[in-house]
Amino acid sequence: LPAYTTTSIYVDVNPKLALEGSVTYTEWDQADEVNYQNVPNANSITPEVTENYNFQNTWRTALGAHYTLTPEVMLRTGVGYETSPYSDSAETVYLAAPIGSSYNLSAGVQYKFSSTLAFDFGWTHLFYVTQDVEKTGENSTTSGEFSGSNDILGAQVRWDML
């Protein structure tokens, strides 16, 4: 994965509500070229193929909130936006990963069993902005558009030993 830099802020608004935000800059242009080994094609196997993706660097912004409902239960929510690693030109989009810019919504809950043991559960839904795709080969051209979404679920148990 490429190098990235993140800056964040966290503010306790009052004893029950906290707000946070972050900005991340990812250097995708450092992961611009990928070498594939033993690539099958119609009649043979090509020993090595180098693909240049023409990635551009991206920005990601996120805002979130934590609300303490009871001493045991904390609710979490957030929104985010990330720019595309591809330029605006459809010809630069790689067909195997034609992901454009994306928006996300997140929600979660933490339950504290004790002062040292807590369970966290979270959900994020990603909305991908429609991305035009066009790839011209030796004898053909593939064109169209990509759109989609993903859901991510996460869970963890936190045990503070100190």
Short mmCIF file of C-alpha atoms in Angstrom, two decimals:
data_model
loop_
_atom_site.label_atom_id
_atom_site.label_comp_id
_atom_site.label_asym_id
_atom_site.label_seq_id
_atom_site.Cartn_x
_atom_site.Cartn_y
_atom_site.Cartn_z
CA LEU A 1 0.00 0.00 0.00
CA PRO A 2 1.15 3.54 -0.63
CA ALA A 3 2.32 6.01 2.02
CA TYR A 4 -0.31 8.22 3.61
CA THR A 5 -0.47 11.11 6.07
CA THR A 6 -3.41 11.69 8.42
CA THR A 7 -4.25 14.57 10.71
CA SER A 8 -7.12 14.31 13.18
CA ILE A 9 -8.95 16.27 15.83
CA TYR A 10 -11.09 15.08 18.75
CA VAL A 11 -13.18 17.43 20.91
CA ASP A 12 -15.30 16.64 23.96
CA VAL A 13 -18.27 19.00 23.48
CA ASN A 14 -19.78 18.01 26.82
CA PRO A 15 -19.62 14.92 29.08
CA LYS A 16 -21.91 12.93 26.73
CA LEU A 17 -20.95 14.20 23.23
CA ALA A 18 -17.62 14.15 21.40
CA LEU A 19 -16.88 15.20 17.81
CA GLU A 20 -13.95 14.15 15.67
CA GLY A 21 -12.62 14.74 12.19
CA SER A 22 -9.73 13.67 10.02
CA VAL A 23 -8.06 14.42 6.70
CA THR A 24 -5.86 11.84 4.95
CA TYR A 25 -3.57 12.35 1.96
CA THR A 26 -2.61 9.09 0.17
CA GLU A 27 0.32 8.95 -2.28
CA TRP A 28 -1.16 6.57 -4.87
CA ASP A 29 1.27 7.80 -7.52
CA GLN A 30 3.96 5.85 -5.60
CA ALA A 31 2.08 2.58 -6.38
CA ASP A 32 1.64 3.44 -10.04
CA GLU A 33 3.21 0.36 -11.63
CA VAL A 34 2.46 -3.33 -10.96
CA ASN A 35 4.32 -6.31 -12.44
CA TYR A 36 2.34 -9.52 -13.06
CA GLN A 37 4.01 -12.92 -13.55
CA ASN A 38 2.77 -15.77 -15.83
CA VAL A 39 -0.25 -13.96 -17.27
CA PRO A 40 -2.53 -16.24 -19.36
CA ASN A 41 -3.87 -14.96 -22.68
CA ALA A 42 -5.79 -16.56 -25.58
CA ASN A 43 -3.01 -18.86 -26.87
CA SER A 44 -0.17 -18.86 -24.35
CA ILE A 45 1.19 -17.54 -21.07
CA THR A 46 3.09 -14.27 -21.01
CA PRO A 47 5.95 -14.55 -18.49
CA GLU A 48 5.69 -10.95 -17.26
CA VAL A 49 3.35 -8.02 -17.83
CA THR A 50 3.86 -4.52 -16.43
CA GLU A 51 0.72 -2.42 -15.98
CA ASN A 52 0.94 1.33 -15.41
CA TYR A 53 -2.18 2.60 -13.65
CA ASN A 54 -1.55 6.35 -13.84
CA PHE A 55 -2.84 6.79 -10.30
CA GLN A 56 -3.13 10.24 -8.80
CA ASN A 57 -2.89 11.04 -5.11
CA THR A 58 -6.12 11.17 -3.12
CA TRP A 59 -7.73 13.02 -0.23
CA ARG A 60 -10.08 11.51 2.33
CA THR A 61 -12.12 13.53 4.82
CA ALA A 62 -14.23 12.18 7.65
CA LEU A 63 -16.42 13.59 10.42
CA GLY A 64 -17.78 11.61 13.35
CA ALA A 65 -19.57 11.81 16.67
CA HIS A 66 -19.67 9.73 19.86
CA TYR A 67 -22.65 9.97 22.18
CA THR A 68 -22.62 8.33 25.62
CA LEU A 69 -26.18 7.09 26.12
CA THR A 70 -25.53 5.42 29.49
CA PRO A 71 -22.30 4.65 31.37
CA GLU A 72 -22.30 1.27 29.58
CA VAL A 73 -23.46 2.27 26.05
CA MET A 74 -21.77 4.64 23.58
CA LEU A 75 -23.27 5.31 20.13
CA ARG A 76 -21.07 6.30 17.18
CA THR A 77 -21.76 7.71 13.74
CA GLY A 78 -19.76 9.21 10.92
CA VAL A 79 -19.59 10.33 7.30
CA GLY A 80 -16.70 10.47 4.87
CA TYR A 81 -15.61 11.25 1.31
CA GLU A 82 -12.59 10.03 -0.68
CA THR A 83 -11.43 11.25 -4.07
CA SER A 84 -10.64 8.78 -6.87
CA PRO A 85 -7.08 7.57 -7.54
CA TYR A 86 -7.86 7.87 -11.27
CA SER A 87 -7.82 11.05 -13.32
CA ASP A 88 -11.06 12.27 -14.89
CA SER A 89 -10.24 10.50 -18.16
CA ALA A 90 -12.08 7.18 -18.67
CA GLU A 91 -9.04 5.80 -20.57
CA THR A 92 -6.93 5.77 -17.38
CA VAL A 93 -9.34 3.58 -15.39
CA TYR A 94 -8.17 0.02 -14.82
CA LEU A 95 -10.95 -2.47 -15.60
CA ALA A 96 -10.23 -4.80 -12.66
CA ALA A 97 -10.62 -1.96 -10.12
CA PRO A 98 -12.63 0.86 -11.71
CA ILE A 99 -13.45 2.59 -8.45
CA GLY A 100 -14.15 6.32 -8.56
CA SER A 101 -14.66 8.68 -5.67
CA SER A 102 -16.70 7.37 -2.76
CA TYR A 103 -18.91 8.51 0.11
CA ASN A 104 -19.46 6.52 3.30
CA LEU A 105 -21.86 6.41 6.22
CA SER A 106 -20.99 4.64 9.45
CA ALA A 107 -22.74 3.67 12.66
CA GLY A 108 -21.61 1.74 15.69
CA VAL A 109 -22.15 0.94 19.32
CA GLN A 110 -19.86 0.15 22.24
CA TYR A 111 -21.02 -1.79 25.27
CA LYS A 112 -18.84 -1.73 28.41
CA PHE A 113 -19.17 -4.86 30.51
CA SER A 114 -16.81 -3.39 33.10
CA SER A 115 -14.12 -0.72 33.41
CA THR A 116 -11.66 -3.07 31.69
CA LEU A 117 -13.83 -5.00 29.18
CA ALA A 118 -15.83 -3.59 26.25
CA PHE A 119 -17.40 -4.86 23.01
CA ASP A 120 -17.55 -2.70 19.85
CA PHE A 121 -19.66 -3.30 16.75
CA GLY A 122 -19.64 -1.11 13.64
CA TRP A 123 -21.10 -0.89 10.15
CA THR A 124 -19.99 1.24 7.18
CA HIS A 125 -21.76 1.58 3.83
CA LEU A 126 -19.68 2.84 0.87
CA PHE A 127 -21.35 4.55 -2.08
CA TYR A 128 -19.13 4.66 -5.18
CA VAL A 129 -19.60 7.57 -7.58
CA THR A 130 -20.30 6.28 -11.12
CA GLN A 131 -16.99 5.90 -12.98
CA ASP A 132 -16.70 5.84 -16.79
CA VAL A 133 -14.46 3.08 -18.14
CA GLU A 134 -12.82 2.79 -21.55
CA LYS A 135 -9.97 0.45 -22.46
CA THR A 136 -8.62 0.03 -25.98
CA GLY A 137 -6.61 -3.08 -26.83
CA GLU A 138 -4.99 -4.26 -30.06
CA ASN A 139 -8.24 -5.51 -31.62
CA SER A 140 -11.02 -4.27 -29.37
CA THR A 141 -12.37 -1.49 -27.18
CA THR A 142 -14.23 -2.01 -23.92
CA SER A 143 -16.32 0.86 -22.63
CA GLY A 144 -19.05 1.39 -20.08
CA GLU A 145 -19.50 2.60 -16.54
CA PHE A 146 -18.99 1.23 -13.06
CA SER A 147 -21.09 1.98 -10.01
CA GLY A 148 -21.62 0.06 -6.83
CA SER A 149 -21.56 -0.06 -3.08
CA ASN A 150 -20.03 -2.09 -0.25
CA ASP A 151 -20.97 -2.87 3.32
CA ILE A 152 -18.31 -3.39 5.96
CA LEU A 153 -19.04 -4.93 9.37
CA GLY A 154 -16.58 -4.92 12.23
CA ALA A 155 -16.49 -6.17 15.79
CA GLN A 156 -13.89 -6.17 18.52
CA VAL A 157 -13.45 -6.99 22.16
CA ARG A 158 -11.30 -4.57 24.15
CA TRP A 159 -9.63 -5.74 27.33
CA ASP A 160 -7.65 -3.11 29.23
CA MET A 161 -5.05 -4.88 31.36
CA LEU A 162 -3.62 -1.83 33.15
#
